[in-house]
């Protein structure tokens, strides 16, 4: 289809070039990103082509196709680009522009509405945030401040399949004598997902309130088991305000506790385990070694690496609102990743992310895989006498 | 009496500045007489200058016209006919005034200030002489590759004696390791070996193999180079290269010459055509079993051979130290996999005399590959490796693809590229035939190479088809990018040559002086300057030979003594200047410190660092610069002084003028040889006199023509800023801006920024 001159909104592309300081205009269409883009495997989405359309200001074409909504925000494009362009920033920006122009993805509507009403994307009442720890003795930091605040994240809070992970975080840290608490029904969505699907205004509102919450909680450390939340707090909040407590993923903290001898792993876990790098923990927050160090410290555990790890790891397919919009594509990507895990001979696939957990679990079910899904923290819990 | 000559330059100045008003104004000034004319550079204009110098017995002259970069030489020669050739100062009222100031009144006022500054400086000008020094007719060529060999033959043909110093055991460089060369598909050795033989036989060329230059001292026309020759452990006078030793040597290690595609013994010669044709023991792999000594009938083995150091005195030097491949081991390219090889390794596989006798056999199992894939831009056009394009890879990969396809039509050959760059005589046609032969050109940069047993899976997007692909290949060839060789980088430090941001040696001007360096008598040729194909190396070599023949044509060369001078009465012999001089131009051995006029490059950094003010650079003396500031500020107190280095900042200012950019009339340029010449006194003094601001326009960091002048200036600026803060003036009113000579817009931006700051 010929590109007509009137289709090219040069003001639009000029504005993008001004705002996106990361070499947006310098993309020379080499396709390095696209050859390795996970979304491109399961859809017609082409990062390179999208960059070209954006450079040409083909606004309406971009807004009227579903392409931009396929990105899982894994950041592989940014890591691979030989010219240090950051296509991911461009995509996030284009999504925001699309929403502004009234072209939001309808499949995200419920999620957005739920957020505006309940501060979580899963249409759950606030009080349901306490469900998972009903039988555990967990401090509510609003009443009784704690040194460590566990920021649970919406996905793990409301999906009972993930409660093994959240409970493990509490049990393991308590065993190590850590003073830990949660925000309970006052916890709000971090805003990472809405930021990813083109709603910077809703994100900013949540960010402000969250920053206030954690800064006023009196906690020294905010602990995460969801790297999506961690990345949002650590990297995306910078533009909104200053988060005072130290931000850590649970695996980082546990690594420290093991190394300084506070946490003793004394039970054998006779399992063959492989580890899947969550994109938001690895590529975004550059945490690659902590989960591996923790796994290697578990007695009896046999650790197997997959072929594609760390920066080269393949995305599970869940991030960036892609799972909500296109669940089948997400599961297909999860199946691809599971195949790579199976090749190692491992019986357990482990990760350190709520989204990866959910999506890989769906993949296991669909694929009828023999693999068992476990969070790293669950394996740590198995290695200690509770 | 100072004569001021003002040029209309047709409308170029006359259209923007009231020239008659200037003439009238300066005629009223005491001790000054002014004239104007239509074209000062014309014969009429020059005659006017000469007449008036004689008639009025002028003490010195001010030329108010275009940039001295333009006609400076003409005026110097013209004035030199009647008085000392340095007793004039120019006022650049075209590029730096008329062309950047749209308002005629403002332009006229600015011109007054510029001319007034020049007059004040001219009052202090003194005679500067010239001297003649002898030159040595010998030439040193560092590097015996294709550029070095050609230059040596050209120079010897012109009658010069050449010393060729080569790091490796043989001359020849990289080219003699290739199979064939593009775009003619000639056998590399068929063209290379006659050259090797010519160089070897030439009585005017002395070859020092296994040798390295470790130090260069002296001056243009008489450089003294220290050379260290590493031990060969074989007596070059006795060895007949019969090869008995190699046959019997029990050692087998990877051959460096074959880039680990084949094996060698501990005693070997890299190729049958080696020059010198002598064997060599590589001591790290030698097990000292004594076998070679037993079989050598010539008795040439010398286990106790030692390094030898000697000095060569030469008039000129050619640096032709070449390139290396960028190291891609332990990167995403998986070079550690046996079936991922570099383009240069492929050359060794293709050479009929190489380890596989010309058969393309993959290293893992010695089988012929079925799916061969070339990865272009491996390490080039990639900010994580080299930003630049390595220029030759599109052609050398295409050459190898064509040759392999012609011999193996059944082989599937794919070449993945970002852009095919085939500019050159016969190049596009070469590429055209390659496609006709069925070589698959896939437009997309390789994203990932994944080992799959002995094969490889290559992920790449076919960007024309808009489809990502995973291609299975059983041999992957990386068209690896070029970087300056270790030798090239070493020479940069040893001889104090300027390198670019890419670490290749930089010529004085990339377009109009491509083989000259900032150091007189030192030239660069071939890939030490940038990645380039063989024919360009040969062109370089020819040009270098011609430049040297011109430079060394007379027994003596004339040197203008625009150099630093030491006042022995003030000098405390602290050694600061000598430590600071990268050209070793300060002699500290005698009773008094002395500047070696022939070595001095006139940067003036010494005069800035001298604690007592004993050393000063002629034509840019401390007082001359101060008076120039006075002259400008007396005419326009609100000026912003822009000290501009003559190598970059001044050019950038001129370019801004040529582009007719708008620059505030408050900006007044003062020419300095190097930003490192500007003292803290110069930075602070204008503020005492009421100036609104001061800035330095210096070369880009790492690209100072005097190595580190701009870095020294940076330190001084930081200190002066603190002083200005303490004085209450505000350090923000003094700044340093880095720019290349081609960056006119940067000068404009700097000027604009200063006006904003200093308002």
Short mmCIF file of C-alpha atoms in Angstrom, two decimals, chain B residues 85-275:
data_model
loop_
_atom_site.label_atom_id
_atom_site.label_comp_id
_atom_site.label_asym_id
_atom_site.label_seq_id
_atom_site.Cartn_x
_atom_site.Cartn_y
_atom_site.Cartn_z
CA UNK B 85 57.83 38.59 7.03
CA UNK B 86 56.37 38.31 10.55
CA UNK B 87 55.95 42.02 11.25
CA UNK B 88 52.28 42.07 10.45
CA UNK B 89 49.09 41.19 12.18
CA UNK B 90 45.79 40.47 10.53
CA UNK B 91 42.28 41.48 11.48
CA UNK B 92 39.75 38.96 10.24
CA UNK B 93 36.84 41.25 9.37
CA UNK B 94 35.26 39.01 6.74
CA UNK B 95 34.51 35.48 8.10
CA UNK B 96 34.47 36.58 11.73
CA UNK B 97 32.78 39.95 11.34
CA UNK B 98 31.11 40.96 8.05
CA UNK B 99 29.57 37.58 7.36
CA UNK B 100 28.18 36.92 10.82
CA UNK B 101 26.81 40.40 11.64
CA UNK B 102 23.72 41.36 9.62
CA UNK B 103 23.53 44.90 11.03
CA UNK B 104 25.97 47.17 9.17
CA UNK B 105 26.45 49.59 12.05
CA UNK B 106 27.18 46.77 14.48
CA UNK B 107 29.50 45.11 11.99
CA UNK B 108 31.44 48.35 11.54
CA UNK B 109 31.82 48.78 15.28
CA UNK B 110 32.97 45.17 15.65
CA UNK B 111 35.50 45.63 12.84
CA UNK B 112 36.88 48.68 14.67
CA UNK B 113 37.45 46.62 17.79
CA UNK B 114 39.08 43.77 15.89
CA UNK B 115 41.40 46.13 14.00
CA UNK B 116 42.22 48.05 17.16
CA UNK B 117 43.23 44.78 18.86
CA UNK B 118 45.45 43.96 15.90
CA UNK B 119 47.06 47.42 15.98
CA UNK B 120 47.89 47.09 19.67
CA UNK B 121 49.42 43.67 19.10
CA UNK B 122 51.30 44.94 16.02
CA UNK B 123 53.03 47.57 18.14
CA UNK B 124 54.89 44.81 19.96
CA UNK B 125 55.83 42.68 16.95
CA UNK B 126 59.51 41.95 16.52
CA UNK B 127 61.58 40.45 13.75
CA UNK B 128 61.50 36.70 13.60
CA UNK B 129 64.19 34.96 11.66
CA UNK B 130 64.53 31.71 9.85
CA UNK B 131 67.27 29.16 10.05
CA UNK B 132 68.50 26.36 7.89
CA UNK B 133 69.16 22.88 9.19
CA UNK B 134 70.68 19.93 7.47
CA UNK B 135 68.59 16.91 6.61
CA UNK B 136 69.43 13.25 6.48
CA UNK B 137 68.38 11.62 3.25
CA UNK B 138 67.62 8.28 4.87
CA UNK B 139 64.03 7.29 5.48
CA UNK B 140 62.54 5.02 8.14
CA UNK B 141 59.52 2.96 7.20
CA UNK B 142 57.80 1.32 10.14
CA UNK B 143 55.79 -1.67 8.95
CA UNK B 144 56.54 -3.90 5.97
CA UNK B 145 53.01 -4.48 4.69
CA UNK B 146 51.67 -3.50 1.33
CA UNK B 147 51.85 0.24 2.07
CA UNK B 148 55.33 0.04 3.58
CA UNK B 149 56.69 -2.11 0.74
CA UNK B 150 55.32 0.19 -1.96
CA UNK B 151 56.59 3.31 -0.25
CA UNK B 152 60.03 1.75 0.15
CA UNK B 153 60.23 0.85 -3.53
CA UNK B 154 59.04 4.28 -4.64
CA UNK B 155 61.53 6.01 -2.37
CA UNK B 156 64.45 3.82 -3.39
CA UNK B 157 63.56 4.49 -7.03
CA UNK B 158 63.93 8.17 -6.21
CA UNK B 159 67.36 7.44 -4.75
CA UNK B 160 66.59 7.45 -1.05
CA UNK B 161 68.03 4.90 1.32
CA UNK B 162 65.25 3.18 3.25
CA UNK B 163 65.31 1.38 6.59
CA UNK B 164 62.31 -0.90 6.92
CA UNK B 165 61.46 -2.05 10.43
CA UNK B 166 59.02 -4.98 10.63
CA UNK B 167 57.67 -6.55 13.81
CA UNK B 168 57.02 -10.00 12.37
CA UNK B 169 59.56 -12.56 11.16
CA UNK B 170 58.79 -11.63 7.55
CA UNK B 171 57.66 -8.56 5.70
CA UNK B 172 54.52 -8.75 3.57
CA UNK B 173 51.87 -7.80 6.06
CA UNK B 174 48.35 -9.16 5.87
CA UNK B 175 47.95 -9.11 2.12
CA UNK B 176 50.35 -11.99 1.50
CA UNK B 177 48.15 -14.16 3.71
CA UNK B 178 45.12 -13.71 1.45
CA UNK B 179 44.03 -16.09 -1.24
CA UNK B 180 42.88 -13.66 -3.88
CA UNK B 181 42.17 -9.93 -4.01
CA UNK B 182 39.15 -7.97 -5.17
CA UNK B 183 37.87 -6.80 -7.60
CA UNK B 184 40.12 -8.68 -10.02
CA UNK B 185 40.34 -12.02 -8.22
CA UNK B 186 44.13 -11.97 -8.75
CA UNK B 187 46.08 -14.35 -6.62
CA UNK B 188 47.39 -12.26 -3.73
CA UNK B 189 50.75 -13.95 -3.68
CA UNK B 190 51.16 -13.63 -7.46
CA UNK B 191 51.06 -9.86 -7.04
CA UNK B 192 52.71 -9.90 -3.63
CA UNK B 193 55.73 -12.08 -4.22
CA UNK B 194 57.37 -9.93 -6.95
CA UNK B 195 57.05 -7.04 -4.52
CA UNK B 196 58.63 -9.06 -1.73
CA UNK B 197 61.46 -10.04 -4.05
CA UNK B 198 61.98 -6.45 -5.24
CA UNK B 199 62.20 -5.18 -1.69
CA UNK B 200 64.50 -8.03 -0.67
CA UNK B 201 66.87 -7.48 -3.60
CA UNK B 202 66.92 -3.69 -3.50
CA UNK B 203 70.36 -2.46 -2.42
CA UNK B 204 68.86 0.77 -1.10
CA UNK B 205 66.45 -0.99 1.28
CA UNK B 206 67.62 -2.46 4.58
CA UNK B 207 65.10 -4.77 6.20
CA UNK B 208 65.02 -5.26 9.97
CA UNK B 209 62.62 -8.10 10.69
CA UNK B 210 61.48 -9.12 14.21
CA UNK B 211 62.22 -5.50 15.10
CA UNK B 212 60.35 -2.71 16.78
CA UNK B 213 60.85 1.01 17.08
CA UNK B 214 60.91 1.84 20.77
CA UNK B 215 61.75 5.54 20.77
CA UNK B 216 61.91 8.46 18.37
CA UNK B 217 63.82 11.62 19.24
CA UNK B 218 65.25 14.52 17.30
CA UNK B 219 63.60 16.79 14.78
CA UNK B 220 62.23 16.93 11.28
CA UNK B 221 65.08 16.21 8.90
CA UNK B 222 67.04 14.41 11.59
CA UNK B 223 65.06 11.96 13.66
CA UNK B 224 66.87 9.40 15.75
CA UNK B 225 64.94 6.17 16.16
CA UNK B 226 65.84 3.45 18.61
CA UNK B 227 65.14 -0.02 17.25
CA UNK B 228 65.12 -3.29 19.17
CA UNK B 229 65.64 -6.45 17.16
CA UNK B 230 64.28 -9.51 18.91
CA UNK B 231 66.34 -12.69 18.80
CA UNK B 232 65.62 -15.08 15.92
CA UNK B 233 67.79 -17.79 17.51
CA UNK B 234 68.91 -18.52 13.99
CA UNK B 235 71.94 -16.83 12.43
CA UNK B 236 70.53 -14.89 9.51
CA UNK B 237 73.91 -14.90 7.80
CA UNK B 238 74.16 -18.68 7.84
CA UNK B 239 70.60 -20.02 7.50
CA UNK B 240 69.78 -21.20 3.97
CA UNK B 241 66.12 -21.87 4.77
CA UNK B 242 66.54 -25.46 3.60
CA UNK B 243 63.87 -26.59 6.04
CA UNK B 244 65.67 -29.62 7.50
CA UNK B 245 65.16 -28.20 10.98
CA UNK B 246 61.42 -27.78 10.51
CA UNK B 247 61.05 -31.33 9.18
CA UNK B 248 62.75 -32.76 12.24
CA UNK B 249 61.35 -30.50 14.93
CA UNK B 250 59.08 -32.60 17.20
CA UNK B 251 56.90 -29.65 18.24
CA UNK B 252 53.44 -29.05 16.76
CA UNK B 253 51.51 -25.97 17.88
CA UNK B 254 48.83 -23.77 16.34
CA UNK B 255 50.30 -21.51 13.70
CA UNK B 256 49.84 -17.78 14.29
CA UNK B 257 50.50 -17.15 10.60
CA UNK B 258 47.61 -19.48 9.70
CA UNK B 259 45.48 -17.95 12.47
CA UNK B 260 45.18 -21.32 14.16
CA UNK B 261 43.77 -22.97 11.07
CA UNK B 262 46.94 -25.05 10.82
CA UNK B 263 50.02 -26.20 12.74
CA UNK B 264 53.66 -25.25 12.79
CA UNK B 265 56.89 -26.48 14.34
CA UNK B 266 58.86 -24.50 16.93
CA UNK B 267 61.41 -23.67 14.22
CA UNK B 268 59.79 -22.54 11.02
CA UNK B 269 59.40 -19.95 8.33
CA UNK B 270 55.87 -18.62 7.86
CA UNK B 271 55.80 -19.02 4.08
CA UNK B 272 57.98 -20.06 1.18
CA UNK B 273 58.32 -16.45 0.01
CA UNK B 274 59.30 -15.05 3.42
CA UNK B 275 61.63 -12.04 3.44
#
